[in-house]
Short mmCIF file of C-alpha atoms and ligand atoms in Angstrom, two decimals:
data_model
loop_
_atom_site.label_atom_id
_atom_site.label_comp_id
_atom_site.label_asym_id
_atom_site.label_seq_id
_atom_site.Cartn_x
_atom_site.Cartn_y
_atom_site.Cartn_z
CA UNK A 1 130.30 80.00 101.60
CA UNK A 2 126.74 78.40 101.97
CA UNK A 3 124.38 79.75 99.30
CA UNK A 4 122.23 80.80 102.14
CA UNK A 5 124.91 82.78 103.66
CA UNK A 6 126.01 84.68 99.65
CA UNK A 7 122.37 85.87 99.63
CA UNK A 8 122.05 86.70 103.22
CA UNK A 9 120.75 90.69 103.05
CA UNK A 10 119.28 90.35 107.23
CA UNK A 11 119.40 93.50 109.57
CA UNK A 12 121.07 95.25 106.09
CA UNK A 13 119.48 99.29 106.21
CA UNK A 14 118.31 99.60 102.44
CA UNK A 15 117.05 102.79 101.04
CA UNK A 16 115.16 102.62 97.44
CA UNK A 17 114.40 105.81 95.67
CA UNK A 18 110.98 105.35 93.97
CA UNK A 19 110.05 102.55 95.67
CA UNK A 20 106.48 102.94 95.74
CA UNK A 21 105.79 101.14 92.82
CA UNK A 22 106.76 98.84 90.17
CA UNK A 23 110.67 98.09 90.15
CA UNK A 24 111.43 99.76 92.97
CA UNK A 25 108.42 98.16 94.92
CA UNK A 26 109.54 94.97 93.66
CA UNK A 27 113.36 95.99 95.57
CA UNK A 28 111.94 96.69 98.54
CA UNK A 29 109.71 94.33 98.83
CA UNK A 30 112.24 91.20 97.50
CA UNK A 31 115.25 92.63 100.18
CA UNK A 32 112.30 92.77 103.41
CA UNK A 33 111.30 89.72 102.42
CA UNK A 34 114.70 88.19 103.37
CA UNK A 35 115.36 90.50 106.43
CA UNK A 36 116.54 93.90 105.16
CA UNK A 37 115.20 96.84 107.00
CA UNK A 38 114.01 99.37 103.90
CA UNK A 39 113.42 102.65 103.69
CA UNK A 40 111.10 103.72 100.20
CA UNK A 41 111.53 107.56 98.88
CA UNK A 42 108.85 108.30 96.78
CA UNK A 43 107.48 111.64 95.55
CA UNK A 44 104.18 109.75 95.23
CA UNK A 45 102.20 110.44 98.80
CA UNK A 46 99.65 107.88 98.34
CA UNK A 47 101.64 105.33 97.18
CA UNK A 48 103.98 105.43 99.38
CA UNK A 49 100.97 105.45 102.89
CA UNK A 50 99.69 102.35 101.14
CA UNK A 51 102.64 100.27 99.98
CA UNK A 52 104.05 101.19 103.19
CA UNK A 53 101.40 99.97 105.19
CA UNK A 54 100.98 97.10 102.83
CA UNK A 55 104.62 96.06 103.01
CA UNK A 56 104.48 96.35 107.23
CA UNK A 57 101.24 94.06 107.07
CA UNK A 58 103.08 91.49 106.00
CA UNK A 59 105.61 91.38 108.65
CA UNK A 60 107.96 93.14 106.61
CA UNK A 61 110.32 96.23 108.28
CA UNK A 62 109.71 99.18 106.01
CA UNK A 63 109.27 102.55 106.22
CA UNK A 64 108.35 104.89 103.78
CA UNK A 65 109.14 109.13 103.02
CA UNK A 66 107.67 111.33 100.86
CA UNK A 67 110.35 112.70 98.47
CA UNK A 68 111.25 114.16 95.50
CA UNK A 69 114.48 113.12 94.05
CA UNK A 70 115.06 116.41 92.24
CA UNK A 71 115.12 118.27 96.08
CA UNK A 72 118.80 117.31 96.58
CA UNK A 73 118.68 118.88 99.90
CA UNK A 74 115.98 116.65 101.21
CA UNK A 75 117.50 113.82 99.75
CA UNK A 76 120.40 114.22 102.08
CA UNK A 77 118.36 114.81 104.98
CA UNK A 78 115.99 111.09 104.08
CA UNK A 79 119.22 109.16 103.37
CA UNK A 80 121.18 110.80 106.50
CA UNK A 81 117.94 110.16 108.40
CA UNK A 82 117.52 106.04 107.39
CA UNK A 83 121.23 105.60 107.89
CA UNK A 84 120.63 106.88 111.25
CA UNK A 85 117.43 104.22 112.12
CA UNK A 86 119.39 101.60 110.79
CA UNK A 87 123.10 102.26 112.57
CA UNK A 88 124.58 101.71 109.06
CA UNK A 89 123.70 101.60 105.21
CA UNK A 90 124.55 99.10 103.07
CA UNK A 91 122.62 98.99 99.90
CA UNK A 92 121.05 101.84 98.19
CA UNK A 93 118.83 101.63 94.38
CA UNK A 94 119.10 104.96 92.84
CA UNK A 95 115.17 103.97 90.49
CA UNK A 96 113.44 107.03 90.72
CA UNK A 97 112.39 107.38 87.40
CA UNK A 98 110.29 109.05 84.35
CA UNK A 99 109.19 108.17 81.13
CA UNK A 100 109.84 110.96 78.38
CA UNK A 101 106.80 110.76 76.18
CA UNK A 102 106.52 110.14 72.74
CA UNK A 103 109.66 109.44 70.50
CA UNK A 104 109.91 110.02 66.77
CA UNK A 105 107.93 107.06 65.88
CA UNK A 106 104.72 105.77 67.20
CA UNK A 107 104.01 101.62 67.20
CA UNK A 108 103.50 99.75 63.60
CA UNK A 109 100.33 100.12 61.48
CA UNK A 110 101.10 97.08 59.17
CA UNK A 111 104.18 97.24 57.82
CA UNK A 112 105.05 101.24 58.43
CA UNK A 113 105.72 102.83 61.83
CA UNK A 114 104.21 106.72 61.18
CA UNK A 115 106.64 109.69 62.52
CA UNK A 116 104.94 111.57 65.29
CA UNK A 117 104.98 115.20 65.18
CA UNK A 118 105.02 115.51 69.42
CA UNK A 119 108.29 113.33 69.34
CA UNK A 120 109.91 115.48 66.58
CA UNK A 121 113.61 116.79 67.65
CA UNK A 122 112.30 120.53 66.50
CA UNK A 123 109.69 120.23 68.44
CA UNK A 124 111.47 119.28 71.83
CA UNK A 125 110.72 120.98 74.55
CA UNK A 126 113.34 122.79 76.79
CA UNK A 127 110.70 121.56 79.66
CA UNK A 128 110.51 118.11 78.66
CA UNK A 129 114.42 117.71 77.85
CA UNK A 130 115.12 119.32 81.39
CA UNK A 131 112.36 117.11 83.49
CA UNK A 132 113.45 113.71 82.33
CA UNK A 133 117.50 114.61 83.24
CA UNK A 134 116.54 116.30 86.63
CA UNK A 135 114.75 112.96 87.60
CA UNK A 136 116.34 109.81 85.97
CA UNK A 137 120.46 111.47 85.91
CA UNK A 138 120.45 114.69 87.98
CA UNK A 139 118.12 112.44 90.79
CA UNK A 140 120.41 108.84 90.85
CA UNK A 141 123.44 110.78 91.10
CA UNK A 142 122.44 112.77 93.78
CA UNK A 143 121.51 109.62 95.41
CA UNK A 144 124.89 108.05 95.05
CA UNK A 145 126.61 110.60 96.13
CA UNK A 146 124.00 110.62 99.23
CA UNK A 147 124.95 106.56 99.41
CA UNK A 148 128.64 107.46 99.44
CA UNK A 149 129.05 110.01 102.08
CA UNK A 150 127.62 106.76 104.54
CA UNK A 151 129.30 103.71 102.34
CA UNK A 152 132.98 105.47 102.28
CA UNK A 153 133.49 105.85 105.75
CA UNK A 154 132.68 102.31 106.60
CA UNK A 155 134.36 101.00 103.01
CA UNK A 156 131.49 98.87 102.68
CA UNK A 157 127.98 99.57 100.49
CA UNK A 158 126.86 98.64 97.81
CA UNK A 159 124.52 100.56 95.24
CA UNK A 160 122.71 99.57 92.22
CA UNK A 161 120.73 102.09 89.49
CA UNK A 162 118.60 101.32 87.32
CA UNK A 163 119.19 102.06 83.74
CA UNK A 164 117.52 100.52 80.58
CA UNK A 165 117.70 98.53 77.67
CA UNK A 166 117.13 102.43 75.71
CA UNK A 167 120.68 103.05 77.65
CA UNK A 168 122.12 100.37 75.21
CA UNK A 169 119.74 100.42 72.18
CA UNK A 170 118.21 103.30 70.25
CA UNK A 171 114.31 102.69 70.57
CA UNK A 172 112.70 105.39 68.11
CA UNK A 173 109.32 104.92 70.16
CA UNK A 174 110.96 106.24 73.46
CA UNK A 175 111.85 110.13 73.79
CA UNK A 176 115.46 110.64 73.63
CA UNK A 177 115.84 112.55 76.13
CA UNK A 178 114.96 109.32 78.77
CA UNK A 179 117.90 107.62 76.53
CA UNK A 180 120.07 110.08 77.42
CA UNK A 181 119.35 110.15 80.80
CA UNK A 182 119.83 105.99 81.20
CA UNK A 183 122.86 105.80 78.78
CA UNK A 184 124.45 108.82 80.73
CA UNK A 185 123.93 107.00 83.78
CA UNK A 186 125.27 103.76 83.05
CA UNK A 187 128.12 105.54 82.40
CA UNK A 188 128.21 107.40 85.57
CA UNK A 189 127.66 104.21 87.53
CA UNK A 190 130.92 102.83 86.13
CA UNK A 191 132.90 105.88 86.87
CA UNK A 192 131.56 105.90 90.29
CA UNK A 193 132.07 102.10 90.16
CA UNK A 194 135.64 102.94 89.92
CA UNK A 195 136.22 105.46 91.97
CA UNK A 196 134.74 103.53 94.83
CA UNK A 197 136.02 100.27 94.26
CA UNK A 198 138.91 100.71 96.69
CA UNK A 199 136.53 101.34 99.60
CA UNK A 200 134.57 97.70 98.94
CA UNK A 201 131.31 100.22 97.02
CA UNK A 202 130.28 97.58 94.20
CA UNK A 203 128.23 100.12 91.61
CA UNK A 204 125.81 98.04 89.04
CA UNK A 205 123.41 98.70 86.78
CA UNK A 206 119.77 96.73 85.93
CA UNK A 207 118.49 97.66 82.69
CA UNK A 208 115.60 95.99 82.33
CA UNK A 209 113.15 95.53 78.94
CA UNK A 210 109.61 95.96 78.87
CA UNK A 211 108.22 95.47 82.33
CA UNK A 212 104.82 95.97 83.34
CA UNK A 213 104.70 98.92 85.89
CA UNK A 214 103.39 102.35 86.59
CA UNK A 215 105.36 103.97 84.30
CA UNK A 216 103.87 106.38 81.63
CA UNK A 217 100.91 106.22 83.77
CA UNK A 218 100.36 102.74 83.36
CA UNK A 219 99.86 102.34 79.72
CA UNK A 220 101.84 99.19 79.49
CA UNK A 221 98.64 97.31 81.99
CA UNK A 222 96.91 97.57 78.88
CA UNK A 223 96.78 93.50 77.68
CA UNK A 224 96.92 94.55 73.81
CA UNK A 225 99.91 96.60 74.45
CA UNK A 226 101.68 93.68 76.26
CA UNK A 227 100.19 91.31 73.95
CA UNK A 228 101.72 93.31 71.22
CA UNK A 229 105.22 93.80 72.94
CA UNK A 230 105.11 89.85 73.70
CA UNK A 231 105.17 88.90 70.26
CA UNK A 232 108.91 90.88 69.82
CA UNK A 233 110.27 89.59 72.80
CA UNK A 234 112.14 86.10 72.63
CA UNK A 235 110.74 84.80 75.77
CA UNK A 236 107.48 85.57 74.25
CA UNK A 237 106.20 87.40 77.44
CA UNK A 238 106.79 90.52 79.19
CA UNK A 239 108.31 91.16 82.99
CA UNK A 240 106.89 91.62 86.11
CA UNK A 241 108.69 93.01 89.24
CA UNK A 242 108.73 89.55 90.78
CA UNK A 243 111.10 88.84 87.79
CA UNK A 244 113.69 91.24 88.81
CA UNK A 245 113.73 90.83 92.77
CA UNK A 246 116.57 88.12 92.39
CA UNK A 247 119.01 90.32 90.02
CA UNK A 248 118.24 93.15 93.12
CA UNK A 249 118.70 90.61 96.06
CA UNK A 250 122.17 89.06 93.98
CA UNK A 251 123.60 92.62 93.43
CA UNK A 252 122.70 93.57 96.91
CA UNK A 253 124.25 90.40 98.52
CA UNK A 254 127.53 89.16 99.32
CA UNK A 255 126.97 86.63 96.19
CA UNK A 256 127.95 89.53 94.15
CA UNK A 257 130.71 91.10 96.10
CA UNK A 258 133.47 90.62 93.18
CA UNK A 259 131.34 92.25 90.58
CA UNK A 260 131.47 96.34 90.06
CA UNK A 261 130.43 98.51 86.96
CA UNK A 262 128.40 95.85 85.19
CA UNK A 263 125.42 96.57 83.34
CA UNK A 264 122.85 93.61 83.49
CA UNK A 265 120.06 93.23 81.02
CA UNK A 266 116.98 91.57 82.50
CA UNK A 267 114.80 91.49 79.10
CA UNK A 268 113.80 88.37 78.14
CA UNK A 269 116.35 87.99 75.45
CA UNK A 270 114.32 91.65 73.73
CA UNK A 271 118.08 93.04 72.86
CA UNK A 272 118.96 90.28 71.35
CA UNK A 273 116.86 90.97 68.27
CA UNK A 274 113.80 89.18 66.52
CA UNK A 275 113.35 84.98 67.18
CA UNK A 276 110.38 83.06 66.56
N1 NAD B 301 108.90 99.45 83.35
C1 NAD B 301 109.82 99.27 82.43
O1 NAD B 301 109.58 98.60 81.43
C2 NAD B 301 111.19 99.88 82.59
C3 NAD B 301 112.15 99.56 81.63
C4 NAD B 301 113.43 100.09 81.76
C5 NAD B 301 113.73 100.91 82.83
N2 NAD B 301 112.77 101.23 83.74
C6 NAD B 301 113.15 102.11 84.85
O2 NAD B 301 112.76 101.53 86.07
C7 NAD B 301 112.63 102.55 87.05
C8 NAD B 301 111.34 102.33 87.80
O3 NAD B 301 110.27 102.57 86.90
P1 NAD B 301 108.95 101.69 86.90
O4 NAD B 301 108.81 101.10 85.55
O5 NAD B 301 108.93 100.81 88.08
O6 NAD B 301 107.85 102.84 86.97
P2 NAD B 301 106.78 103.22 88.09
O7 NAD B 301 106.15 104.48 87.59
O8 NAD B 301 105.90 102.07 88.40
O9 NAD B 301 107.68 103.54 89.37
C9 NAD B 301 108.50 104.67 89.41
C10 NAD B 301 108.38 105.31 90.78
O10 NAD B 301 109.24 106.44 90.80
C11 NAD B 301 108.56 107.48 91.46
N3 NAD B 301 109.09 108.78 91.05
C12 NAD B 301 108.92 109.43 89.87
N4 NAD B 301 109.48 110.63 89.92
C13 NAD B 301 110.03 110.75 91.15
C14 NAD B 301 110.75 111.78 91.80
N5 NAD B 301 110.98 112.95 91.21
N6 NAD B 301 111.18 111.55 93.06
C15 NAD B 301 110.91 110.39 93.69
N7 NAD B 301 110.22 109.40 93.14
C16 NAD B 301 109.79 109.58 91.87
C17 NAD B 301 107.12 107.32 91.05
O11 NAD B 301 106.23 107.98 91.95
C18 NAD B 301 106.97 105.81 91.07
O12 NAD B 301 106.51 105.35 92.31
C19 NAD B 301 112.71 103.87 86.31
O13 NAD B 301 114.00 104.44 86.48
C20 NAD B 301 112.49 103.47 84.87
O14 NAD B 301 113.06 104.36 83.96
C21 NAD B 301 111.50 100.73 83.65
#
């Protein structure tokens, strides 16, 4: 097979849950811009007019639905409904995602990383616990299984969540409740990696590092926060989501057609541990 031809994605119908910014933007964006026709579900209105309309401007075929990935009944009814303007659906990235506030330690002050009180098991909140499942597990399950009543039939799809480098390390700055939710779903990506494999469904995860996004309402655009976070990663630099739109476009490509229930870190060598 030509290397064109393993990353050929034209005429596939995508769908990407939270697609209206950061990650998920960078999906979309990096399958249209080698022919997929993609359909971004996004609880965030605005976002998803504008990158919509952004997208289209540049030639690209996308459409875009306002959803929430927590309304499992809607979900159904967006992913029946882009399977249906496509004829078929062959990739779908269950990213819809949170972050869960503080964890039990805040950043270093010198050479001592304070406990924070809001981060505090006891002081957990039932809420907080509950919102960051219901989005990043209860949300990308729901979309697989969405994915799957489409994929099985036609024993051919392939799906790809996106998890974290917290679902493999324990990061005392990140709530645990958003570890749980990413460590739970890598492991429900292999089983459904499994289950599936007989019907040609590769499941794969991306757990990416730091990446500059939208994410905990943007806090990570700050340049002393990245320059921080630069200085601990290898590679000496964080991501953007033009670094991750060739893992997407491999794992949604006939390049990767062999590989199911992987977990792929895209981090800049951060998991690694400390270099120069
Ligand atoms: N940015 C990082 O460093 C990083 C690292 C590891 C994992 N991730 C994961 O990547 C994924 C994408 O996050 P991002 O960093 O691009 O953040 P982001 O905030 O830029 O994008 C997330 C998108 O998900 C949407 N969303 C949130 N809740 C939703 C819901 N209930 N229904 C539908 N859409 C919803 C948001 O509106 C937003 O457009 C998340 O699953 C996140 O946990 C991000």
């Amino acid at each position: 097979m030509k290397i064109a031809e393993a990353f050929a994605v034209q005429d596939y119908g995508v769908v990407v849950t939270g697609g209206a910014s950061g990650l998920g933007l960078g999906f979309a964006e990096g399958l249209a811009e080698n022919g997929a026709r993609v359909t971004i579900l996004d609880v965030d209105a605005q976002r998803v007019a504008e990158e919509t309309e952004s997208l289209r401007g540049k030639g690209l075929d996308v459409r875009g639905e306002v959803l929430d990935v927590t309304d499992h009944v809607a979900l159904d009814k967006a992913i029946d409904s882009a399977a249906a303007a496509y004829g078929r659906l062959d990739v779908v990235f269950a990213n819809a995602g949170i972050d869960s506030g503080p964890g039990f330690l805040g950043s270093w002050v010198g050479s001592v990383r304070p406990r924070r009180t809001e981060g505090a098991l006891e002081n957990y909140t039932d809420e907080r616990w509950n919102r960051v499942i219901d989005i990043n597990l209860n949300g990308a399950f729901a979309t697989l299984r969405a994915g799957a009543r489409h994929m099985k039939p036609r024993k051919s799809g392939r799906m790809i969540v996106t998890t974290s480098l917290a679902a493999l390390l324990v990061e005392p700055a990140i709530g645990s409740a958003y570890m749980a939710a990413k460590a739970g779903l890598a492991h429900l990506a292999r089983s459904v990696a499994l289950e599936l494999a007989a019907y040609n469904i590769t499941v794969n995860s991306i757990a990416p590092g730091f990446f500059i996004t939208n994410i905990g309402g943007g806090h990570a655009k700050n340049p002393e926060v990245q320059r921080t976070l630069a200085r601990t990663i290898p590679m000496h630099r964080v991501g953007f989501a033009e670094d991750i739109k060739g893992l997407a476009l491999f794992l949604a490509s006939p390049a990767s057609a062999y590989i199911t229930g992987q977990q792929i870190v895209i981090d800049g060598g951060w998991g690694l541990g400390a270099a120069d």
